[in-house]
Short mmCIF file of N, CA and C in Angstrom, two decimals:
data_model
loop_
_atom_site.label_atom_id
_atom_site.label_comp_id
_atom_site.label_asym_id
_atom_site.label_seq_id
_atom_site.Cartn_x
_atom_site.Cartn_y
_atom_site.Cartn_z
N UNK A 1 0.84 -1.17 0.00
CA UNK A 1 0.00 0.00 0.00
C UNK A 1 0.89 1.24 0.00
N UNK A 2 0.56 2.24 -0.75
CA UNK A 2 1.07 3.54 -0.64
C UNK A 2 -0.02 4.90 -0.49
N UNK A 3 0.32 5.92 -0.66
CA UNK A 3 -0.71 6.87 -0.21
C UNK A 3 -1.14 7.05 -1.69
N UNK A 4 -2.44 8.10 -1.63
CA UNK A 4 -3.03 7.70 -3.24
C UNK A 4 -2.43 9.38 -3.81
N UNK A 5 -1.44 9.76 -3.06
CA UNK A 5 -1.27 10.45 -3.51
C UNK A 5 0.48 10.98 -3.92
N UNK A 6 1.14 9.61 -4.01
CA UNK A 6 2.48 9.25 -4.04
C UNK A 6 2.73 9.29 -5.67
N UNK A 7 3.91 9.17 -6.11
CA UNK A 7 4.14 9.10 -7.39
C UNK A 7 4.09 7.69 -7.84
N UNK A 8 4.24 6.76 -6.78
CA UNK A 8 5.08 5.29 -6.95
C UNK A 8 3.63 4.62 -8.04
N UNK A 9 4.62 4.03 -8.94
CA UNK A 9 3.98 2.96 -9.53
C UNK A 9 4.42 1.68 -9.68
N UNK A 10 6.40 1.58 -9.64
CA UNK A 10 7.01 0.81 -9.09
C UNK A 10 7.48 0.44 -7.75
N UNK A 11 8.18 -0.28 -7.72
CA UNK A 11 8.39 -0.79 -6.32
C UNK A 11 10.55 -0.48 -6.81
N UNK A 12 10.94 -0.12 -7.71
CA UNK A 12 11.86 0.22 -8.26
C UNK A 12 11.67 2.06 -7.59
N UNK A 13 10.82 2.71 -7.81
CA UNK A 13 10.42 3.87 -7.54
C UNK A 13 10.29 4.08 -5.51
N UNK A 14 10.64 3.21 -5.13
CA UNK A 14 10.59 3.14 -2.97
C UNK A 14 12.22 2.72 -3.33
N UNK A 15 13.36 2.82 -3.99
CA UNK A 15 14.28 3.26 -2.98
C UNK A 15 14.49 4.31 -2.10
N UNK A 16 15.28 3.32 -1.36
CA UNK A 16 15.39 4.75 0.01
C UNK A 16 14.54 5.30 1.20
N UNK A 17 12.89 4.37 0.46
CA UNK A 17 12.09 4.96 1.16
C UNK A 17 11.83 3.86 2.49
N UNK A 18 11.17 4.47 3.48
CA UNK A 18 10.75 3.49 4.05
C UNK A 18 8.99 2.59 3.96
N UNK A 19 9.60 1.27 4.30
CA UNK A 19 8.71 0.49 4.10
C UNK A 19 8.11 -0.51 5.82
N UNK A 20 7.15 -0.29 5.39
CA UNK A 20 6.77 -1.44 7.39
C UNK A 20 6.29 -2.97 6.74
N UNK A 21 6.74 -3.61 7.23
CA UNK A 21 6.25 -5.05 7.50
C UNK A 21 6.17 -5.55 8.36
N UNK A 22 5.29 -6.46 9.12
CA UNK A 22 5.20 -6.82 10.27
C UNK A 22 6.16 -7.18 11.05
N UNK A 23 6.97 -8.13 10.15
CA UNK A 23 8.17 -8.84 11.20
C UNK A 23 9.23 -9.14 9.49
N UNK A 24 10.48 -9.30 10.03
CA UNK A 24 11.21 -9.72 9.14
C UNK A 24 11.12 -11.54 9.07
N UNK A 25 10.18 -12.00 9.84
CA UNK A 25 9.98 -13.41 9.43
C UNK A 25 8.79 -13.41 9.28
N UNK A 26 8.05 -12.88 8.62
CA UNK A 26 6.82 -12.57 7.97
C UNK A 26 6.58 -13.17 6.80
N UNK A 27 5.27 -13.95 6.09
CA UNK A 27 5.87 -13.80 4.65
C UNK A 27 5.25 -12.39 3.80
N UNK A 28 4.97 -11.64 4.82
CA UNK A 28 4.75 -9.78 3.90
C UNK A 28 6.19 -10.12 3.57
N UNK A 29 7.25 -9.81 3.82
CA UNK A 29 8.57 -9.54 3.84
C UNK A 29 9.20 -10.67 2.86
N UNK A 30 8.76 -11.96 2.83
CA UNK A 30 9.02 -12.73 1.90
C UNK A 30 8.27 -11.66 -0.02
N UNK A 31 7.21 -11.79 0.40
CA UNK A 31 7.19 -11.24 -0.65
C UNK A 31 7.55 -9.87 -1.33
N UNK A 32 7.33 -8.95 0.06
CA UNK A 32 8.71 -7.36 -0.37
C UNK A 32 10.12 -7.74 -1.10
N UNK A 33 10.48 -8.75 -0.46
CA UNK A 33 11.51 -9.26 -0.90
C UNK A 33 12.16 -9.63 -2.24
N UNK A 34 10.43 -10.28 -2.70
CA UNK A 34 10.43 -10.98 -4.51
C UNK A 34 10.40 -9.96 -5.21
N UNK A 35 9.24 -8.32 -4.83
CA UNK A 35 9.08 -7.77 -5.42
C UNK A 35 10.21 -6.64 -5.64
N UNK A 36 11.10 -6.45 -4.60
CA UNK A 36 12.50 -6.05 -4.46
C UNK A 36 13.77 -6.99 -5.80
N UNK A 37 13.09 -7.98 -6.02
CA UNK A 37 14.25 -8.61 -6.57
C UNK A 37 13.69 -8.22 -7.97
N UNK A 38 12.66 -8.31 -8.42
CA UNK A 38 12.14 -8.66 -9.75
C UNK A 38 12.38 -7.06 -10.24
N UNK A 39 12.70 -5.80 -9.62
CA UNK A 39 13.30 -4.38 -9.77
C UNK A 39 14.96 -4.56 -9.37
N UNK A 40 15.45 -5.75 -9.63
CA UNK A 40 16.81 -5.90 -9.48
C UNK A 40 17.33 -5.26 -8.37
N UNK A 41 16.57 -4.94 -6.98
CA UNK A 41 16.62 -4.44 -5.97
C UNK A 41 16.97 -5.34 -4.67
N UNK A 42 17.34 -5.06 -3.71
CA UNK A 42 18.06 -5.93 -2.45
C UNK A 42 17.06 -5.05 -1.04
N UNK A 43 16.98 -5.62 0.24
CA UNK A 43 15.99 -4.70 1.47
C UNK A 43 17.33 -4.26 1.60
N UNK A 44 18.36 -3.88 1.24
CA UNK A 44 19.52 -2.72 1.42
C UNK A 44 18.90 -1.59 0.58
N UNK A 45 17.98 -1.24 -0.22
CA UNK A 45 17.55 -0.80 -0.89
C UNK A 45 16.95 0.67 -0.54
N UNK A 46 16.15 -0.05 0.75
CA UNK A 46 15.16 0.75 1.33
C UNK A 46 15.13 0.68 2.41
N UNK A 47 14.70 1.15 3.69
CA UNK A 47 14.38 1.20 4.96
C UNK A 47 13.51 0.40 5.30
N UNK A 48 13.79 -0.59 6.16
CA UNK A 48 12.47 -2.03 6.79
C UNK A 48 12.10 -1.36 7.74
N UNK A 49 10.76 -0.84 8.28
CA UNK A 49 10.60 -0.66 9.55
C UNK A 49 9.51 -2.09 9.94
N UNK A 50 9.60 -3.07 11.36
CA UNK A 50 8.80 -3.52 11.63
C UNK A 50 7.77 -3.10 12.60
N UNK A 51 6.86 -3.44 11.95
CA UNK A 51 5.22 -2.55 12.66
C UNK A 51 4.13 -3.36 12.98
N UNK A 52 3.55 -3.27 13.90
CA UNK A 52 2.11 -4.11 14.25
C UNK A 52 1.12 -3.63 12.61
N UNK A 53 0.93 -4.74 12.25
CA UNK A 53 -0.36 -4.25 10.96
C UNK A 53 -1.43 -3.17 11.57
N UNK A 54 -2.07 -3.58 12.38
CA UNK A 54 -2.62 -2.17 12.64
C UNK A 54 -2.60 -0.68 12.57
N UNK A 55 -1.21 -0.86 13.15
CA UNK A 55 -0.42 0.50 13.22
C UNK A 55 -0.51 1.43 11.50
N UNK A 56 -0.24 0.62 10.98
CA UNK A 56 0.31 0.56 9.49
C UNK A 56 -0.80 1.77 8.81
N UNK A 57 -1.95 1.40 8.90
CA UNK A 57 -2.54 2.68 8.05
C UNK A 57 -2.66 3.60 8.54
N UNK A 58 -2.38 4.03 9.86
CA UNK A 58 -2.03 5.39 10.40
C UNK A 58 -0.49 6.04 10.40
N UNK A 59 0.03 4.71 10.19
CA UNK A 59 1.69 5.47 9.71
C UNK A 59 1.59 6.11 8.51
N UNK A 60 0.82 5.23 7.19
CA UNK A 60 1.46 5.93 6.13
C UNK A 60 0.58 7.28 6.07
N UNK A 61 -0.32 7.47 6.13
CA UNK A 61 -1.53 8.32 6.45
C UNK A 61 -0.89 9.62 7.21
N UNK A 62 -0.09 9.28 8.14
CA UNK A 62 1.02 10.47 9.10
C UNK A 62 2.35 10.61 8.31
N UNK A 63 2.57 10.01 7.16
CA UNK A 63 3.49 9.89 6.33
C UNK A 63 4.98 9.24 7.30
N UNK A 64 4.51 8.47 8.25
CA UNK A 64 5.89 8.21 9.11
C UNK A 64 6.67 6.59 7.86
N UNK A 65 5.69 6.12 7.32
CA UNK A 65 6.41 5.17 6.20
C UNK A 65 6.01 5.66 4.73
N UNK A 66 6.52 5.36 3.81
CA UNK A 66 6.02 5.57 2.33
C UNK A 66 5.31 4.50 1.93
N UNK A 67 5.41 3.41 2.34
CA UNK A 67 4.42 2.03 1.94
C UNK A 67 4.23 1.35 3.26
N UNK A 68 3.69 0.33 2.84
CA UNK A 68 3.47 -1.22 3.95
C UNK A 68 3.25 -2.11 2.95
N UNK A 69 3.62 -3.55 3.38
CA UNK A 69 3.47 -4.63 3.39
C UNK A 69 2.73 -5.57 4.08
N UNK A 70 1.61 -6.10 4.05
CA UNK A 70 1.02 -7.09 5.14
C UNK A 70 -0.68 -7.14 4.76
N UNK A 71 -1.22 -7.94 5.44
CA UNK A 71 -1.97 -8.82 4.64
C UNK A 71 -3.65 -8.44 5.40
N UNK A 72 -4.69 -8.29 4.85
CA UNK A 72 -6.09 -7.64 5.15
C UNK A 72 -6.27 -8.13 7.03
N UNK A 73 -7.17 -6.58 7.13
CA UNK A 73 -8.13 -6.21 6.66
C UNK A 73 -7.67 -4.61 6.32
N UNK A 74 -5.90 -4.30 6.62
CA UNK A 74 -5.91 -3.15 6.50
C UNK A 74 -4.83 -2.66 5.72
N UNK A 75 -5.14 -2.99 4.62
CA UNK A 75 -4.98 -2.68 3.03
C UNK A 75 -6.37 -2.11 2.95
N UNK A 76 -7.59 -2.93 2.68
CA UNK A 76 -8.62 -2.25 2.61
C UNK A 76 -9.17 -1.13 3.40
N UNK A 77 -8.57 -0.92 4.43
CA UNK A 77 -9.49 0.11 5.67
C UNK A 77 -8.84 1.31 5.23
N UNK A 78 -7.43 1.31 4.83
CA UNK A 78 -6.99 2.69 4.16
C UNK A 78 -7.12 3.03 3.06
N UNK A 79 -7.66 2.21 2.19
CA UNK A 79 -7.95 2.34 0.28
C UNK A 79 -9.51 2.98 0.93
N UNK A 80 -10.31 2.33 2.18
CA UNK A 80 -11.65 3.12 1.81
C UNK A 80 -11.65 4.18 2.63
N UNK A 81 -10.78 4.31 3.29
CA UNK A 81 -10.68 5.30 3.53
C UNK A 81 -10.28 6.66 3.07
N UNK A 82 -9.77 6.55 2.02
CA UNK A 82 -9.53 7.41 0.69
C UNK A 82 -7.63 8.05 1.00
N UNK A 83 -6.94 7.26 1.22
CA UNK A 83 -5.85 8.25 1.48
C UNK A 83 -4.45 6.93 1.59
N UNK A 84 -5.04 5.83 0.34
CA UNK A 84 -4.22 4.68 0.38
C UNK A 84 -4.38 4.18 -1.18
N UNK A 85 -3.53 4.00 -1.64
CA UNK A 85 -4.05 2.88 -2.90
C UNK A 85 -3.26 1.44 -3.14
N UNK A 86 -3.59 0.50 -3.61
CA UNK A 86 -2.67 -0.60 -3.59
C UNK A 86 -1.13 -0.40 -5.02
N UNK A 87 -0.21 -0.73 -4.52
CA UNK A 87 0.83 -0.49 -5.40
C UNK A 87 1.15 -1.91 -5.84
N UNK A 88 1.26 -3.48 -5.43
CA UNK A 88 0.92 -4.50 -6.03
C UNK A 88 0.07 -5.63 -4.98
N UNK A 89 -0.69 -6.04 -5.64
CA UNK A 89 -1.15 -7.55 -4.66
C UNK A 89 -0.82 -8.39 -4.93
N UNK A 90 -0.62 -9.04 -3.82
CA UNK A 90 0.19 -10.32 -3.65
C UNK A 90 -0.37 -11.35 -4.81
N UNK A 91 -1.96 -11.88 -4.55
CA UNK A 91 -2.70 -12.84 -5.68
C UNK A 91 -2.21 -12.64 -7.38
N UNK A 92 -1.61 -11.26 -6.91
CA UNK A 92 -1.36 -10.81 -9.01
C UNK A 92 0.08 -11.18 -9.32
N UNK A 93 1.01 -10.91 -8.02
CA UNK A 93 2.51 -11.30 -8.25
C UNK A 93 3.14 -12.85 -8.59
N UNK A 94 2.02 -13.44 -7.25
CA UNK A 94 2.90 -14.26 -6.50
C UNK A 94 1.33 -15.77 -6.96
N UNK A 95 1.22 -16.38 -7.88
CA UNK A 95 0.55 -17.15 -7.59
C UNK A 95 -0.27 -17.88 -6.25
N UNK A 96 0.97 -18.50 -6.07
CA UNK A 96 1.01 -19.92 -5.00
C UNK A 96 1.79 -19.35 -3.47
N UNK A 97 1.46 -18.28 -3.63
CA UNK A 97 1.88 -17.61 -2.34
C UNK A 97 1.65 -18.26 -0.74
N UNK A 98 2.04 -18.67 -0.19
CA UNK A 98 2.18 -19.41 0.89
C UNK A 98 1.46 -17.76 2.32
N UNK A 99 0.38 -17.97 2.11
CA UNK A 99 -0.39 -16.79 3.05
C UNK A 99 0.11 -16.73 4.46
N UNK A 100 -0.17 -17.98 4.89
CA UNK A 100 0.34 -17.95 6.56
C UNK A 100 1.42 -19.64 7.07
N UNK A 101 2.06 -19.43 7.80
CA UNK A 101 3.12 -20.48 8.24
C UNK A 101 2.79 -20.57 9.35
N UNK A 102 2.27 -22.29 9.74
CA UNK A 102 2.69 -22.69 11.96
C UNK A 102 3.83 -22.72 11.61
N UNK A 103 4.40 -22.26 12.69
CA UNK A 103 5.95 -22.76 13.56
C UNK A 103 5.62 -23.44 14.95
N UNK A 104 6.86 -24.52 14.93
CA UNK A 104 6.43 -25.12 16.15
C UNK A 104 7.72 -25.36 16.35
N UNK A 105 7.56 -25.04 18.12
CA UNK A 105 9.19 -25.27 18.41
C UNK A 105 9.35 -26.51 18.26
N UNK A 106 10.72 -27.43 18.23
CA UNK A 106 10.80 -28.79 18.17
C UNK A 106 10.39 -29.32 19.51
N UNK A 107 11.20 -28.54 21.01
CA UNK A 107 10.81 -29.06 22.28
C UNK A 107 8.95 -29.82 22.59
N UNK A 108 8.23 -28.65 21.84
CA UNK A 108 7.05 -28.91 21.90
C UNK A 108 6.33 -30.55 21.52
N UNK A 109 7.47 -30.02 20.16
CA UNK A 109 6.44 -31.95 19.37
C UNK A 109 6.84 -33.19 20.02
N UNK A 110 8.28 -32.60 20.80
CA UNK A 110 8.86 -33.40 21.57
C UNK A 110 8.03 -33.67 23.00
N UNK A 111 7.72 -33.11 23.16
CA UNK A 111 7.13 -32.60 24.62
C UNK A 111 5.65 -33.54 24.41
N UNK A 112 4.88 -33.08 23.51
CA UNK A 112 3.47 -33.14 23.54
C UNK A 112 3.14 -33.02 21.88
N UNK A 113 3.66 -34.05 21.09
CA UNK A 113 3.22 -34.27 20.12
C UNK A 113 1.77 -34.68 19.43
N UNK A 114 0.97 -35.19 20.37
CA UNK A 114 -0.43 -35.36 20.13
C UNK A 114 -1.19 -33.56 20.46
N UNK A 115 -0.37 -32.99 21.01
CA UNK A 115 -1.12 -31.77 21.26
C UNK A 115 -1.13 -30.74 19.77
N UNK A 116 0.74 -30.93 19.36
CA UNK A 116 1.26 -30.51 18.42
C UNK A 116 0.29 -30.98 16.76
N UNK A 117 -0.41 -32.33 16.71
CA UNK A 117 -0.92 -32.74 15.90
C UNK A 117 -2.36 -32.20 16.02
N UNK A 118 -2.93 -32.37 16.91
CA UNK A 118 -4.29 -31.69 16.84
C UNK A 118 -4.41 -30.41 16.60
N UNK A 119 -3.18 -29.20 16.37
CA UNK A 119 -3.48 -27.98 16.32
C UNK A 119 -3.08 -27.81 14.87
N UNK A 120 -2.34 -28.86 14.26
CA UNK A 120 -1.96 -29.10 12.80
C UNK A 120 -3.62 -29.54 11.91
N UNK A 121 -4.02 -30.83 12.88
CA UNK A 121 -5.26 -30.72 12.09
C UNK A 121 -6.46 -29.51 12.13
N UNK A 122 -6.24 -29.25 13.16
CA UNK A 122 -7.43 -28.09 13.18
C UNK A 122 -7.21 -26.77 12.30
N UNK A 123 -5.90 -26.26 11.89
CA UNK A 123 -5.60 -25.48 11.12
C UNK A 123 -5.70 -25.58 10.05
N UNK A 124 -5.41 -27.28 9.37
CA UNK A 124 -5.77 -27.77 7.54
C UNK A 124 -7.24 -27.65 7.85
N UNK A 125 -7.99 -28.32 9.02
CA UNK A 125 -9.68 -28.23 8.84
C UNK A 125 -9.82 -26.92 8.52
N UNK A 126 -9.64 -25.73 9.20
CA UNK A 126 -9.95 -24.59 8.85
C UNK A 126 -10.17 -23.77 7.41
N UNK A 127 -8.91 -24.93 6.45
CA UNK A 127 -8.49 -24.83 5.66
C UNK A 127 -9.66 -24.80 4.75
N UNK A 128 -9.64 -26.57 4.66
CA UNK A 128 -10.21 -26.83 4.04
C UNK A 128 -11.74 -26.44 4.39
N UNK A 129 -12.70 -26.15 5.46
CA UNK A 129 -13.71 -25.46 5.85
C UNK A 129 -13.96 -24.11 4.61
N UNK A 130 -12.81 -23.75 4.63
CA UNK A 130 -12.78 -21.74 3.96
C UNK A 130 -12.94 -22.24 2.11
N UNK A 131 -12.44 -23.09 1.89
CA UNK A 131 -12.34 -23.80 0.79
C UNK A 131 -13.66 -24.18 0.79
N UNK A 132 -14.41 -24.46 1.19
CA UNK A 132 -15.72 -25.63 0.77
C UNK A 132 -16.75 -24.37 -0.08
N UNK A 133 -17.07 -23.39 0.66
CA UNK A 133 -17.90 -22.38 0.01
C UNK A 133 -17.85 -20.93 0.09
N UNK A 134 -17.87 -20.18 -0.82
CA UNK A 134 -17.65 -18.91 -0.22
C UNK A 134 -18.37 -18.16 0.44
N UNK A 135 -19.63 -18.81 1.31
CA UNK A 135 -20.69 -18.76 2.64
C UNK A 135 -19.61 -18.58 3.41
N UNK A 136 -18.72 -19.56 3.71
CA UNK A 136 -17.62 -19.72 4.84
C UNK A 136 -16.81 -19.05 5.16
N UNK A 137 -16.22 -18.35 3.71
CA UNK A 137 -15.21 -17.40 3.54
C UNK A 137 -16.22 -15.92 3.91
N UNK A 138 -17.36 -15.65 3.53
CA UNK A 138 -17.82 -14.25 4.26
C UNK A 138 -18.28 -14.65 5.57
N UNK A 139 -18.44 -15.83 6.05
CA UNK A 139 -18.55 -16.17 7.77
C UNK A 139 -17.15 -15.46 8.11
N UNK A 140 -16.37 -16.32 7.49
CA UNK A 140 -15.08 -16.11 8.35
C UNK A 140 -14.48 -14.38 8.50
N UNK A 141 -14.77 -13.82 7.54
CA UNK A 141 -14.84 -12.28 7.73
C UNK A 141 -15.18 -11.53 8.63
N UNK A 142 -16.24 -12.04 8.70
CA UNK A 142 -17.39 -10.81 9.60
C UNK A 142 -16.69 -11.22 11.12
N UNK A 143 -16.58 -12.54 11.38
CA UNK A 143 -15.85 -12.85 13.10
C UNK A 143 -14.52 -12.54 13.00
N UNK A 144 -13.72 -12.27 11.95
CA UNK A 144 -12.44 -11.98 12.13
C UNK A 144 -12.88 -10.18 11.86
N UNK A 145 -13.52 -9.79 11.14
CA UNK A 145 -13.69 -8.19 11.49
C UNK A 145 -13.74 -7.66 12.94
N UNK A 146 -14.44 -8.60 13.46
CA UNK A 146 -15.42 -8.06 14.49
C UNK A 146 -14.32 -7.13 15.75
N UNK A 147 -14.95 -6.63 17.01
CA UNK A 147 -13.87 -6.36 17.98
C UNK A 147 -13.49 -7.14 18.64
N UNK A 148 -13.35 -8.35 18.55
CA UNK A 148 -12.23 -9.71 19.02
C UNK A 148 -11.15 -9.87 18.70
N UNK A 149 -10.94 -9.29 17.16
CA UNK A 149 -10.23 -9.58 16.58
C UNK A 149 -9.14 -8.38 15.98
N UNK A 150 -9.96 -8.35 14.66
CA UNK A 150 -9.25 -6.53 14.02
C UNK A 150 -10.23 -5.78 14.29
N UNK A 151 -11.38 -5.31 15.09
CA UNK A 151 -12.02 -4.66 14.93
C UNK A 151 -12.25 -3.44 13.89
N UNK A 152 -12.92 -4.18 12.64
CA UNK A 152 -12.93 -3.45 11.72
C UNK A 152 -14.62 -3.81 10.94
N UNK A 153 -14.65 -2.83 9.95
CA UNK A 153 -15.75 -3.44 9.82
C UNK A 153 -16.26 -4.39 8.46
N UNK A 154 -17.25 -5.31 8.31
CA UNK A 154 -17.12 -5.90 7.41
C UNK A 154 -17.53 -5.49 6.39
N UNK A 155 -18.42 -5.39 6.55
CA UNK A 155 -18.94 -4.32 4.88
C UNK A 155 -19.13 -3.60 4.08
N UNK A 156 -18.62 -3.06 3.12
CA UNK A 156 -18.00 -2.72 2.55
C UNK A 156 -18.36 -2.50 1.27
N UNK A 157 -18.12 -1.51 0.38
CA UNK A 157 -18.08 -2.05 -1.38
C UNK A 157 -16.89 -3.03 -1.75
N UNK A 158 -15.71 -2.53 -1.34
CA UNK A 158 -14.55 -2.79 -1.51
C UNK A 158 -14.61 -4.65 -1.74
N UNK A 159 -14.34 -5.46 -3.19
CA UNK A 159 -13.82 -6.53 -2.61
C UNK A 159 -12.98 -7.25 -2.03
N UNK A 160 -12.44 -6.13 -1.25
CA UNK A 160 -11.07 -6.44 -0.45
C UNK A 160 -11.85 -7.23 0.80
N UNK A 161 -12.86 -6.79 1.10
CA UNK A 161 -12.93 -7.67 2.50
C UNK A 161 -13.99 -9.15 2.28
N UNK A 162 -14.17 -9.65 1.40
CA UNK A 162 -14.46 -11.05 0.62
C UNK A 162 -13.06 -11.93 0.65
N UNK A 163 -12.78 -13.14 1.34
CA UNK A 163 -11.66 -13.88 0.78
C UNK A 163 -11.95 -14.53 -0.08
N UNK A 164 -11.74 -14.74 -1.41
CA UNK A 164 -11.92 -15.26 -2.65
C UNK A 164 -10.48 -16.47 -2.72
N UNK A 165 -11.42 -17.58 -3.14
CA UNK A 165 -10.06 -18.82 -3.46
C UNK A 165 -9.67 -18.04 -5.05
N UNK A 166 -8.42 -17.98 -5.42
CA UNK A 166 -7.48 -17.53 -6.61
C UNK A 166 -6.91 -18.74 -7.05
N UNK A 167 -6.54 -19.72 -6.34
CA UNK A 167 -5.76 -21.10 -6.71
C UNK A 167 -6.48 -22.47 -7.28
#
């Protein structure tokens, strides 16, 4: 995301500048990364700041970053909010983009491997749940909007806040 009122149309066009991603073991940052390379560019390039996603559309908005990196509901909350536009999405770059990663310490599987497996299956169920219909995928919205979560809101014109299967 950048402000809608930036010059950038490349990602060749943010040297120097700064950029937020959540964490440098993120895969936002995996993919800053691709899109850094494919402008024959290196994150020596530009300034990494790491930022809570939240934070993120009030930074660039205060102009404290020139972009962000990281993944809904707030990409969309600053595009409708009028003072953000998207500079690339991930679904258009990156096919087979790997969205989210468990990590599990080893001690753990060691520790309590039946615990370690049931939180493996419950995460593919989830999976495959979001997959079955896109009923599921605007379920899963509205409780991840809600104030439990990102407190944000769900509806919208924008089809940014719809998860749509691409694969």
């Amino acid at each position: 995301m950048v402000r809608t009122d930036s010059p950038y149309q490349h990602f060749r066009q943010l040297a120097g500048k700064r950029i937020a991603v959540p964490s440098r073991f993120a895969v936002d940052f995996l993919f800053l990364r691709k899109m850094l390379a494919q402008e024959g560019m290196t994150p020596q390039d530009i300034e990494i700041v790491e930022m809570a996603p939240p934070d993120m559309p009030a930074a660039l908005y205060a102009s404290a970053v020139d972009a962000y990196c990281t993944g809904e509901p707030f990409g969309a909350a600053a595009q409708r909010a009028g003072y953000a536009r998207t500079l690339r999405m991930t679904r258009d770059e990156w096919r087979n983009y790997i969205c989210c990663v468990l990590t599990v310490r080893e001690e753990l599987i060691e520790q309590d491997r039946p615990l370690v497996q049931d939180l493996v299956d419950h995460v593919l169920g989830a999976g495959v749940w979001l997959d079955a219909k896109q009923e599921n995928r605007n379920k899963a919205v509205a409780i991840a909007a809600g104030k439990t979560f990102f407190n944000q809101t769900p509806t919208s014109s924008s089809s940014s806040w719809s998860i749509r299967r691409t694969g």
